[in-house]
Coordinates of N, CA, C and O and ligand atoms in Angstrom, one line a residue:
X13 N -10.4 -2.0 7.1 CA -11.2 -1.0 7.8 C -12.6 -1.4 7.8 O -13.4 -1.2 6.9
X14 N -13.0 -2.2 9.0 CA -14.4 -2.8 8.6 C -14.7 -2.5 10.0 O -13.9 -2.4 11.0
X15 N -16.0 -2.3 10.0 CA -16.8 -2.2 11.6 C -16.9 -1.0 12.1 O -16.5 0.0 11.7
X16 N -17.7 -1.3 13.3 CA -17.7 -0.4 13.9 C -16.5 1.1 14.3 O -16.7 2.3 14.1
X17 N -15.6 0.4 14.8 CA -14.6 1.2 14.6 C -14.8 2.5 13.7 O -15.1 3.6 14.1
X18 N -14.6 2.0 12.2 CA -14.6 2.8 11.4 C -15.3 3.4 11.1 O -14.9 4.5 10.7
X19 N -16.4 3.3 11.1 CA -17.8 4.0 11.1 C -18.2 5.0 11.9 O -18.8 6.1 11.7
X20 N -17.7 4.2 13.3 CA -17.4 5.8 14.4 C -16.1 7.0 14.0 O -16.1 8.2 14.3
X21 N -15.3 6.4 13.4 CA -14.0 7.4 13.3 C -14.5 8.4 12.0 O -14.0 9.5 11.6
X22 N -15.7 7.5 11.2 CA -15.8 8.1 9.5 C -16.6 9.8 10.5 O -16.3 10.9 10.4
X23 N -17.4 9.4 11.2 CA -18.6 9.6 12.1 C -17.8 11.2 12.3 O -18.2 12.4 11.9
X24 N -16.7 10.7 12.9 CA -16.3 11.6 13.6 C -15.1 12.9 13.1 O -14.8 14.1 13.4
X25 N -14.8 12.0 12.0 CA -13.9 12.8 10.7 C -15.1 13.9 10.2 O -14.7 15.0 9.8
X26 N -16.6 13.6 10.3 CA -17.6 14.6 9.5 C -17.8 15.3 10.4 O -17.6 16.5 10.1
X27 N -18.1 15.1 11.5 CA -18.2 15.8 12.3 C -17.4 16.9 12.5 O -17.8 18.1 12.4
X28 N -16.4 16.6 12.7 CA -15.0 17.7 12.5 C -14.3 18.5 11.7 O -13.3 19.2 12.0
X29 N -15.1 18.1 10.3 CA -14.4 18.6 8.7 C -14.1 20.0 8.9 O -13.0 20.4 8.9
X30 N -15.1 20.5 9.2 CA -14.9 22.2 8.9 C -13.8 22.4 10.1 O -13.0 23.3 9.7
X31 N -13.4 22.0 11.3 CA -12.5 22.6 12.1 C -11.1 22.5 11.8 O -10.3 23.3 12.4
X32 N -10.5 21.6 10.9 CA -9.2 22.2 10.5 C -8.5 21.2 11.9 O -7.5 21.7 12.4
X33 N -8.9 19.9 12.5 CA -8.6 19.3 13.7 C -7.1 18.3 12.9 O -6.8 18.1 11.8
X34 N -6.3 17.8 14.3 CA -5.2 17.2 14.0 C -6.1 15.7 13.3 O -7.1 15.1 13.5
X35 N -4.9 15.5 12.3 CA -5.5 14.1 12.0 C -5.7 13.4 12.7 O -5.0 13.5 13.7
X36 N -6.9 12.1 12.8 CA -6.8 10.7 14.1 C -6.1 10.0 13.7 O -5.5 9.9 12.6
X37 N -6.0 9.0 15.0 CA -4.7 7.8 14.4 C -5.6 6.5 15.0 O -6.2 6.6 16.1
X38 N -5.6 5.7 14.4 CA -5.9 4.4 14.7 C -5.0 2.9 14.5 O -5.4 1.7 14.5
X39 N -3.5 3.6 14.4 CA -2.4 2.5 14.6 C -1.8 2.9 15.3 O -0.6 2.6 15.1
X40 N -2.2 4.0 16.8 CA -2.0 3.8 18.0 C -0.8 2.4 18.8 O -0.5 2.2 20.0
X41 N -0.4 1.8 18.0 CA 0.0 0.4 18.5 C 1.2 0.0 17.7 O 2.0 -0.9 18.1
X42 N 1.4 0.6 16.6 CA 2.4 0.6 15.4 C 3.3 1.3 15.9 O 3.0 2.4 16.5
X43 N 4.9 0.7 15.8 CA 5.8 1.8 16.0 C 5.9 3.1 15.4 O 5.3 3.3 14.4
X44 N 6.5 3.9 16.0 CA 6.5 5.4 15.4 C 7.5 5.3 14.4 O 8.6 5.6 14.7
X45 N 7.3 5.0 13.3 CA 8.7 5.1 12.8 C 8.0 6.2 10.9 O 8.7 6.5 10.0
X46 N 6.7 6.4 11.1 CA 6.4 7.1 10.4 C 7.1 8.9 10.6 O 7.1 9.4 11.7
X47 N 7.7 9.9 9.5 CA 8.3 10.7 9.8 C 7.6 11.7 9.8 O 8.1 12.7 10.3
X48 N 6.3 11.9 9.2 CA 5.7 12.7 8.8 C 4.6 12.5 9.5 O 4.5 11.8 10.4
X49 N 3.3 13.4 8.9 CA 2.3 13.7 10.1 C 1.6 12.0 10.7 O 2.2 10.9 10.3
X50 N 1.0 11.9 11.0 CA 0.3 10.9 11.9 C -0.8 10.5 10.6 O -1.4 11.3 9.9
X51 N -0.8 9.4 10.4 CA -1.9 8.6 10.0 C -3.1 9.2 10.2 O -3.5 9.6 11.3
X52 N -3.9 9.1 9.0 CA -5.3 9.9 9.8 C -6.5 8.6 9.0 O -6.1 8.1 7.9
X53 N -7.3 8.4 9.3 CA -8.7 7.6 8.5 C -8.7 7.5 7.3 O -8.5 6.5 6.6
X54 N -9.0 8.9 6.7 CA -9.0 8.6 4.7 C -8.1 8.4 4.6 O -8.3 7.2 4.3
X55 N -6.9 8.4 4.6 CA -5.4 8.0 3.8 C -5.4 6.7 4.0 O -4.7 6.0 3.2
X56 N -6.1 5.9 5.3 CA -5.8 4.4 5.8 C -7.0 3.8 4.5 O -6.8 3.0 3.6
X57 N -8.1 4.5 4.9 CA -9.1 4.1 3.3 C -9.1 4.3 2.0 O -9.6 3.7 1.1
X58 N -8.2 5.5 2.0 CA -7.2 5.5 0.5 C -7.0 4.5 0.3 O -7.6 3.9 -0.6
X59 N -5.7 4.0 1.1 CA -4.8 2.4 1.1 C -5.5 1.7 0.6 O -5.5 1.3 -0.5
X60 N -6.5 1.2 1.7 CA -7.4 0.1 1.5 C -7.8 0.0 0.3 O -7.4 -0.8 -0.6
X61 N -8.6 0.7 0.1 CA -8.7 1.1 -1.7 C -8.3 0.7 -2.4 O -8.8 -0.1 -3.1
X62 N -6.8 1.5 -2.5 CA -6.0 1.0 -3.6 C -5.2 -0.2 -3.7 O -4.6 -0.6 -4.7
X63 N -5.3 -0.9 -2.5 CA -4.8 -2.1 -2.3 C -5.6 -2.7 -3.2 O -5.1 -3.1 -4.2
X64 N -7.1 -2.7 -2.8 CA -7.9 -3.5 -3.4 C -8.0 -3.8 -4.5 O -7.9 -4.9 -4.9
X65 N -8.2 -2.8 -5.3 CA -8.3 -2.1 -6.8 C -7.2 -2.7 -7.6 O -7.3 -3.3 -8.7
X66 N -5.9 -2.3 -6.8 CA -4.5 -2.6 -7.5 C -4.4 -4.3 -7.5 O -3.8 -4.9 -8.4
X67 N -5.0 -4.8 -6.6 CA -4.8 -6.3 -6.6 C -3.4 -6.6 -5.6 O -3.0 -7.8 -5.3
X68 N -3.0 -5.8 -5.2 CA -1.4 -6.3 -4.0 C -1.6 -7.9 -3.6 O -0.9 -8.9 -3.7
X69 N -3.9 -7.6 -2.7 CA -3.6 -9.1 -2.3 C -3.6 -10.5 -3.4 O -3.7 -11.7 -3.2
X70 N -3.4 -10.1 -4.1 CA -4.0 -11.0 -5.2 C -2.6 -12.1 -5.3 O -2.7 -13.3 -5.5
X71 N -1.2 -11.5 -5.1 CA -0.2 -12.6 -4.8 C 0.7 -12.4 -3.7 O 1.7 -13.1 -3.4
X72 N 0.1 -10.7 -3.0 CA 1.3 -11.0 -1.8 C 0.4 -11.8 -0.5 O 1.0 -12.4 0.4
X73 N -1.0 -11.7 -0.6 CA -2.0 -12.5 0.5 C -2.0 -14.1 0.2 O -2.4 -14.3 -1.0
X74 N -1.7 -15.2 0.8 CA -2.1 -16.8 0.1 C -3.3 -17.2 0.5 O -3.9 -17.1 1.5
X75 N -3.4 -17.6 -0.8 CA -4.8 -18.4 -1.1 C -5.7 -17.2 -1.5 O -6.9 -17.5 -1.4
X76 N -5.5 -16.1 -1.9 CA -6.7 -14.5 -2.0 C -7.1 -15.3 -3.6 O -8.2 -16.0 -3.5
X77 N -6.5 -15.3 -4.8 CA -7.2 -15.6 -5.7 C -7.8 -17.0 -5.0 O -8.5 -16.7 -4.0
X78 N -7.7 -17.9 -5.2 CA -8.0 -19.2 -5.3 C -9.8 -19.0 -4.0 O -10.9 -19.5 -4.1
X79 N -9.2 -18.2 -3.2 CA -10.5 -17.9 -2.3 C -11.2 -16.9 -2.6 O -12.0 -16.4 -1.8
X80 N -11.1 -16.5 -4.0 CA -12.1 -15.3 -4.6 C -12.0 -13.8 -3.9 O -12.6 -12.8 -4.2
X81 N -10.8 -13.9 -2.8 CA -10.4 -12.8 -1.7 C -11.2 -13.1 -0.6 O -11.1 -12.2 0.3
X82 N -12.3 -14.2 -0.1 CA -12.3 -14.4 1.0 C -11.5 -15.1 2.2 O -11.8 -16.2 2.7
X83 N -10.5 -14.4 2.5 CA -9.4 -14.7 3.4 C -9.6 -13.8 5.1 O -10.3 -12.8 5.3
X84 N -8.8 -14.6 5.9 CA -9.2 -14.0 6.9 C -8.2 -12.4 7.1 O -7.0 -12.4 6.9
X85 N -8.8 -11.4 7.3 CA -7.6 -9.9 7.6 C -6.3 -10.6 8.0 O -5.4 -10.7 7.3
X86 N -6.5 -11.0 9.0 CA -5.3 -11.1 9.8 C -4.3 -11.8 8.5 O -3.4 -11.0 8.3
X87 N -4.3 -12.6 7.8 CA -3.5 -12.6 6.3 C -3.4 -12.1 5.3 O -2.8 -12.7 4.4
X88 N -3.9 -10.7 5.1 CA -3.9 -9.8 4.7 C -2.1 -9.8 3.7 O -1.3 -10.4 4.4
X89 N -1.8 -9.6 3.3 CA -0.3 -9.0 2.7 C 0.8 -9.8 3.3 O 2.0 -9.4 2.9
X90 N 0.9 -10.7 4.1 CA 1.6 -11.6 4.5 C 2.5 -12.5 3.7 O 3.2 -13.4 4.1
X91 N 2.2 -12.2 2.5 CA 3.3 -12.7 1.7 C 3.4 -14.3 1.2 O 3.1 -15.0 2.2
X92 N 3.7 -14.8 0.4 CA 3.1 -16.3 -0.2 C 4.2 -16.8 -0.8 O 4.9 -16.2 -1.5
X93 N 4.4 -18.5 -0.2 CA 5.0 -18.9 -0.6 C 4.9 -20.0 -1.7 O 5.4 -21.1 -1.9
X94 N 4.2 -19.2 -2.4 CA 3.4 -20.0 -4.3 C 4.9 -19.2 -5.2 O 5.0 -18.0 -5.2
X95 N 5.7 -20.0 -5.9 CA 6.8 -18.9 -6.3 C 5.5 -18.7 -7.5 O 4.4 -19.1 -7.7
X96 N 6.9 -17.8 -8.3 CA 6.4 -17.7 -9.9 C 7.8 -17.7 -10.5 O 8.8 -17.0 -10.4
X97 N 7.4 -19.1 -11.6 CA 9.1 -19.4 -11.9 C 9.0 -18.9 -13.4 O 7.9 -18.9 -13.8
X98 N 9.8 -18.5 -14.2 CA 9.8 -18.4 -15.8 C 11.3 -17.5 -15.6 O 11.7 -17.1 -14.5
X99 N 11.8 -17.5 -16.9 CA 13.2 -16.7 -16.9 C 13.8 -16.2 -16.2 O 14.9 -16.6 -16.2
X100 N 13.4 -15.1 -15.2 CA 14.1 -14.6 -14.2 C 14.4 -15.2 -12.6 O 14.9 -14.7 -11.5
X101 N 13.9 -17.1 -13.2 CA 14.1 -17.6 -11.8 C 12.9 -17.5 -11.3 O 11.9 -17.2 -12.0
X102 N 12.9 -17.8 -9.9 CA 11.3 -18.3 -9.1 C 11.7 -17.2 -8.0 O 12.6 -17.0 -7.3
X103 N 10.7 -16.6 -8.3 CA 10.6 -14.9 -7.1 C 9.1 -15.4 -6.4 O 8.1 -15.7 -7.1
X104 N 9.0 -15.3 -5.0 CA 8.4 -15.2 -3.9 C 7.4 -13.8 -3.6 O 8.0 -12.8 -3.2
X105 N 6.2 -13.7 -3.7 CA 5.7 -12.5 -3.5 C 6.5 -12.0 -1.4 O 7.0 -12.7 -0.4
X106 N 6.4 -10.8 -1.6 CA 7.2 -10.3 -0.2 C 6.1 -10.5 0.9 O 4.9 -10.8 0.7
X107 N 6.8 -10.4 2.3 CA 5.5 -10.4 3.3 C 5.6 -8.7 3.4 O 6.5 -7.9 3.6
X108 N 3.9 -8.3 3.0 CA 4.5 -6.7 3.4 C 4.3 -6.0 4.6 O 4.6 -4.9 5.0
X109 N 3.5 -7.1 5.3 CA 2.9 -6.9 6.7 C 4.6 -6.2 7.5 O 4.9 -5.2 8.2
X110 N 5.3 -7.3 7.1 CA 7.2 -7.1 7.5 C 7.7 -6.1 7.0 O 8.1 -5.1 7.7
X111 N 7.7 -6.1 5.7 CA 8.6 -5.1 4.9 C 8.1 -4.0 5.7 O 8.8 -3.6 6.6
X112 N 6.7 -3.3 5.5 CA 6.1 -2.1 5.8 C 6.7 -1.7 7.1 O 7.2 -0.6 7.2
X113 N 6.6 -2.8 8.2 CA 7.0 -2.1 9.9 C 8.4 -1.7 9.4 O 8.4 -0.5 9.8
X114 N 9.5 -1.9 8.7 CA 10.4 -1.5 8.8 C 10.9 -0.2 7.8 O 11.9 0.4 8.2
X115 N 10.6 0.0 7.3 CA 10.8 1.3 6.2 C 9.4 2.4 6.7 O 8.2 2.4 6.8
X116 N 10.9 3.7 6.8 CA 9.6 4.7 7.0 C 9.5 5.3 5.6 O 10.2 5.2 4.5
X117 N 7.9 6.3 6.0 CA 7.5 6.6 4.4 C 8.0 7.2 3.6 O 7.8 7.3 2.4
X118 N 9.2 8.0 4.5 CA 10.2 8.6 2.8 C 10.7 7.5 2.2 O 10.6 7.3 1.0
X119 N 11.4 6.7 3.2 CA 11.9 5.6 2.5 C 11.1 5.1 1.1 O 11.4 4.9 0.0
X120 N 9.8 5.0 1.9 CA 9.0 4.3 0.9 C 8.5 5.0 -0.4 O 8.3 4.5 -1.5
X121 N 8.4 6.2 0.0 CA 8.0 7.4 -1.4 C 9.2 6.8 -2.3 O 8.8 6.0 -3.2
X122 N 10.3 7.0 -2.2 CA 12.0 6.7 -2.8 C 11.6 5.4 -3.5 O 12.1 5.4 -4.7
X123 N 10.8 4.0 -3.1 CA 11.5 3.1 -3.3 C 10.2 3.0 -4.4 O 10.4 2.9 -5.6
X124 N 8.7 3.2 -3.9 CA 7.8 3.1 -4.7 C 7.7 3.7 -5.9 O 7.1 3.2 -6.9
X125 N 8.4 5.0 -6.0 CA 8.4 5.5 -7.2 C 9.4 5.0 -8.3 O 9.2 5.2 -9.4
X126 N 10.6 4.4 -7.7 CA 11.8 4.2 -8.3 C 11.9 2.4 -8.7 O 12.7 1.9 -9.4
X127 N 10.9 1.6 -7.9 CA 11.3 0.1 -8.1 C 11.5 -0.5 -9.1 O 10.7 -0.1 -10.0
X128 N 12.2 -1.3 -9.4 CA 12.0 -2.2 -10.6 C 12.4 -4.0 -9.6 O 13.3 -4.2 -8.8
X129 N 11.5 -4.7 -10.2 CA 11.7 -6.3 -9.4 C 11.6 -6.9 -10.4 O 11.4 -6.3 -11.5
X130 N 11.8 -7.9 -10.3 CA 11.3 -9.6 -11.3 C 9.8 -9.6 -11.0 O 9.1 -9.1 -10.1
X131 N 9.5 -10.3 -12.3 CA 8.0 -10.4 -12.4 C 7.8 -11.1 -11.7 O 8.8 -11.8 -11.5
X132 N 6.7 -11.5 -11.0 CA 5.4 -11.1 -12.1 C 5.0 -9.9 -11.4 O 4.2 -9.2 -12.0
X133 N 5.5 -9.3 -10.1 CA 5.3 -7.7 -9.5 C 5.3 -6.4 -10.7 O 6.3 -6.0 -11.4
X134 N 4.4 -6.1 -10.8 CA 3.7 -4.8 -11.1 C 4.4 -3.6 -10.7 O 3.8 -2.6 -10.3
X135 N 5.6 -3.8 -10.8 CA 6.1 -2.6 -10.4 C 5.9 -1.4 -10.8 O 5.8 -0.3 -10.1
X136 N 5.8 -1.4 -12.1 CA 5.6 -0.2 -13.3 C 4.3 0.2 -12.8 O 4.1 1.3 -13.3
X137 N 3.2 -0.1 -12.0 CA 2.1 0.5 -11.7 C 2.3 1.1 -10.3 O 1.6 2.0 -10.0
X138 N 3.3 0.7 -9.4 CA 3.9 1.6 -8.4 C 4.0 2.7 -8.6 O 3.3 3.6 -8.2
X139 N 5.2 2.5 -9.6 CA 5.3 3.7 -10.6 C 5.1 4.8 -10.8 O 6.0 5.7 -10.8
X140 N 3.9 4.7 -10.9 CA 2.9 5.6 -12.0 C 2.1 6.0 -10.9 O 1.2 6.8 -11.1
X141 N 2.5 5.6 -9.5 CA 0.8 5.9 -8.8 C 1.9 7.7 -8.6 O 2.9 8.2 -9.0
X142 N 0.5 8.1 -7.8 CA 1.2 9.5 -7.3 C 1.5 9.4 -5.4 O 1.2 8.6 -4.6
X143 N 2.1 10.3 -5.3 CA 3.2 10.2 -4.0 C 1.3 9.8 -3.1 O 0.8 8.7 -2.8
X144 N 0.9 10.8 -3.1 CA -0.7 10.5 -2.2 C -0.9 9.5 -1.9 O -1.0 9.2 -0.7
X145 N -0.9 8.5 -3.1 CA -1.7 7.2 -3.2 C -0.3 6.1 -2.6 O -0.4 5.1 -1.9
X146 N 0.5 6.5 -2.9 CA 1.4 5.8 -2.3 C 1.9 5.4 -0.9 O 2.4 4.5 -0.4
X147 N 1.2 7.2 -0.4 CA 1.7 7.0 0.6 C 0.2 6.5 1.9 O 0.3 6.5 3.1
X148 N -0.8 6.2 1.1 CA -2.1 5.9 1.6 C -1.9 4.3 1.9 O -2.3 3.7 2.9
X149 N -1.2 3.9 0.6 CA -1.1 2.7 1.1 C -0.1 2.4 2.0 O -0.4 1.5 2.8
X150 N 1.1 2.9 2.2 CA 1.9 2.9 3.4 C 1.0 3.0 4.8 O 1.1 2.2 5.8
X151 N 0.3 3.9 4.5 CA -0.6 4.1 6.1 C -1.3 2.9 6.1 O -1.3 2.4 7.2
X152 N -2.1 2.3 5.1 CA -2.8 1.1 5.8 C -2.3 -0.3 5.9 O -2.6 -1.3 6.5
X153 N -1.2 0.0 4.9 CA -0.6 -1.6 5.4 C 0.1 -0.9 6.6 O -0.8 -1.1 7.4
X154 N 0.9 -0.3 7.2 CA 1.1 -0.4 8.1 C 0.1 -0.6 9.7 O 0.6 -1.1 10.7
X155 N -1.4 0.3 9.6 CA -2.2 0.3 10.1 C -2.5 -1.4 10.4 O -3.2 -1.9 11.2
X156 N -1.9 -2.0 9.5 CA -2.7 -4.0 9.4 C -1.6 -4.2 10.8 O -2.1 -4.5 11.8
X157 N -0.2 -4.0 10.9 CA 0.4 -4.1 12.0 C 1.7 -5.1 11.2 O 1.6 -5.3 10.0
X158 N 2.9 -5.8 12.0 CA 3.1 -6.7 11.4 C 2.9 -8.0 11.7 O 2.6 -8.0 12.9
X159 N 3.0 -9.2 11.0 CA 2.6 -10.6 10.8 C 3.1 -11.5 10.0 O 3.4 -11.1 8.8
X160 N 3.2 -12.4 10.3 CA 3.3 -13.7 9.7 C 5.4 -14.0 10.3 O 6.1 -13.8 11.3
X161 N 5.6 -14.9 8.2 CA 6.9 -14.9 8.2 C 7.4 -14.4 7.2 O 6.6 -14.1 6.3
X162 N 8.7 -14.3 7.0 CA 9.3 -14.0 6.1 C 8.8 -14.8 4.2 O 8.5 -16.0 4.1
X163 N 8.8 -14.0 3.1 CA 8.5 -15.1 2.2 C 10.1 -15.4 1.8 O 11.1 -14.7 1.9
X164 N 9.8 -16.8 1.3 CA 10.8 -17.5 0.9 C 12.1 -16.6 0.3 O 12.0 -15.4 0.0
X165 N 13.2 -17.3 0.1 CA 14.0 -16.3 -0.9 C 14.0 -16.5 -2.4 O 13.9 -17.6 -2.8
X166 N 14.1 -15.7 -3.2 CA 14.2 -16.1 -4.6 C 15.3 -16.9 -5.2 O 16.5 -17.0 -4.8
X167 N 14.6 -17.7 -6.4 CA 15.4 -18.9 -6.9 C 16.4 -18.7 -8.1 O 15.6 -18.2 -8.9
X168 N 17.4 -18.7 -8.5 CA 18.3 -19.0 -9.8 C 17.3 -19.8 -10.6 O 16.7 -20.7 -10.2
X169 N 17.3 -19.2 -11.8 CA 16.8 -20.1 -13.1 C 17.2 -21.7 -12.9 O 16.4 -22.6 -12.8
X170 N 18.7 -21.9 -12.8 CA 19.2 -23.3 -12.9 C 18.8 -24.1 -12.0 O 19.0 -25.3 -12.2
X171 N 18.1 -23.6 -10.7 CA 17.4 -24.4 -9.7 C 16.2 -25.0 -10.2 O 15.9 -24.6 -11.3
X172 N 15.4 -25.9 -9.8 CA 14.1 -26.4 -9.4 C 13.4 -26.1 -8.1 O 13.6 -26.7 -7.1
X173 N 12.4 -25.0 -8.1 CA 12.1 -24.8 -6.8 C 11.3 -25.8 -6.5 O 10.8 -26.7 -7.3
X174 N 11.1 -25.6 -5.0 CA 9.6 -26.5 -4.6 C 8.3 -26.1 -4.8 O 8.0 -24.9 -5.1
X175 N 7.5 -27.0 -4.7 CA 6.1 -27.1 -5.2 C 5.4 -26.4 -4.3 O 5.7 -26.5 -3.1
X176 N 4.3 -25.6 -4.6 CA 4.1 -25.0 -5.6 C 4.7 -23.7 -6.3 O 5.0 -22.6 -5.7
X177 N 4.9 -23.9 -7.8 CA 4.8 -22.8 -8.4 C 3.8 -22.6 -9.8 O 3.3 -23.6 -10.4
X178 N 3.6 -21.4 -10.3 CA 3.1 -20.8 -11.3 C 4.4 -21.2 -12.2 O 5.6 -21.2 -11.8
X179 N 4.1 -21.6 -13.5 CA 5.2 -21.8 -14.3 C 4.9 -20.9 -15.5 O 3.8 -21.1 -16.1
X180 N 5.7 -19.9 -16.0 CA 5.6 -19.3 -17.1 C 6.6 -19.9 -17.9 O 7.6 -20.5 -17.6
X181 N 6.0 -19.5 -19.2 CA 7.0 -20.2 -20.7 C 8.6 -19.4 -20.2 O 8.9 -18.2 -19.9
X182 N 9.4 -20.5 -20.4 CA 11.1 -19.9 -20.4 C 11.6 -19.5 -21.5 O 12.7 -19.8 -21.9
X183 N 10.7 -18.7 -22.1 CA 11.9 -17.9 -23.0 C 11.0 -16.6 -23.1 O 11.4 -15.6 -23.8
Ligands
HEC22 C1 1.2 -10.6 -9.9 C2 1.7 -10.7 -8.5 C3 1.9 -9.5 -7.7 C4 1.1 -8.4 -7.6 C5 -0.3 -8.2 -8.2 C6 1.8 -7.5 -6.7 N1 3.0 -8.0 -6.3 FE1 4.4 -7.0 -5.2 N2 5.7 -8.5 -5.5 C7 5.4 -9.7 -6.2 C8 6.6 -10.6 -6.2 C9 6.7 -11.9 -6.8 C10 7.6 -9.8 -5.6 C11 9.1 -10.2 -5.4 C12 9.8 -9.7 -6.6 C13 11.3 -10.1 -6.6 O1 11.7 -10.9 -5.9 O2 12.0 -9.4 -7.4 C14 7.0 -8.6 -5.2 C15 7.7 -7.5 -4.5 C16 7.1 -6.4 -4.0 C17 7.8 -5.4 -3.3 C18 9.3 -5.4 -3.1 C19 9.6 -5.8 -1.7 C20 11.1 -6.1 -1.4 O3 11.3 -7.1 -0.8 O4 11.9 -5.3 -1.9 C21 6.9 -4.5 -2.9 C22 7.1 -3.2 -2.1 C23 5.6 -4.9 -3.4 N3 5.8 -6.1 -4.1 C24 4.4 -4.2 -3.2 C25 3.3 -4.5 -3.9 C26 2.1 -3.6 -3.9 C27 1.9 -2.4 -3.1 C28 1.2 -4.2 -4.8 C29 -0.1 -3.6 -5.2 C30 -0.1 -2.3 -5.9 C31 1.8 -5.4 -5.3 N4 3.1 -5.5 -4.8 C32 1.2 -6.2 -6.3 C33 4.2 -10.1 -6.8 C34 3.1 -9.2 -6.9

């Protein structure tokens, strides 16, 4: 949420506070596949937020750490093909630019509260968020649109994946 854009819609959210108006939508362009009310501004800057804060891009965006998080939007949550290998095999952060277009947000209330993955995903902080925040982030990653490709598939311990990975101690 950067620019103009947003600044006019924040503009225009104040403007309208007291009237009790339909939320705005500014993923106009995103399939409908949301079931519930329309995406509105704060819930998309919720996301953004909590994306931030939470770190999502930190291994589902490539290159976000190593670029201090200067990456361009448009790779935003697109998912990385850096595995992370230790015990449970070599798991691939997801593209969520993808995942997101395709699951609507009950789906996603269901899945974020209930996940459990292979590390190194933070699932347990899914968790813990509250339905709101979860579903803030649903509205702005989907608001990003979808992009890229699929990430890789996850590896069996007994394999050697390809290079690169993060290697954690195996035991
Ligand atoms: C430390 C790295 C890391 C961080 C931080 C992280 N993830 Fe993940 N995430 C992964 C990996 C790796 C997987 C794949 C796990 C697997 O294959 O079991 C994954 C899987 C997922 C999945 C499951 C998708 C599927 O294919 O079923 C979702 C949803 C997800 N992450 C969302 C998030 C969100 C939202 C955040 C921020 C709150 C986040 N992740 C933060 C590494 C991370």
């Amino acid at each position: 949420m950067h620019g103009s854009n947003f600044l006019q819609a924040r503009l225009i959210i104040s403007a309208l506070a007291c009237a009790a108006v339909p939320a705005l939508s500014i993923a106009a362009d995103v399939p409908a596949k949301s079931s519930t009310n329309p995406p509105n501004n704060v819930q998309i800057e919720r996301g953004h937020y909590l994306v931030t804060i939470a770190g999502c891009n930190n291994c589902h965006t490539p290159n976000y750490i190593a670029k201090g998080g200067k990456v361009p939007a448009k790779d935003f949550l697109t998912g990385d093909k850096l595995g992370w290998r230790g015990p449970w095999g070599t798991t691939y952060p997801t593209n969520l630019r993808l995942y997101f277009s395709e699951i609507t947000d009950v789906q996603w209330i269901q899945v974020a509260k209930t996940i459990e993955t292979s590390p190194p995903m933070p699932y347990f902080a899914l968790n813990a968020m509250t339905r709101t925040d979860v579903l803030a982030i649903y509205e702005y990653i989907r608001s990003l649109g979808p992009a890229g490709e699929p990430a890789p598939k996850s590896i069996t311990t007994d394999k050697e994946p390809p290079q690169p990975y993060v290697q954690f101690p195996m035991k």
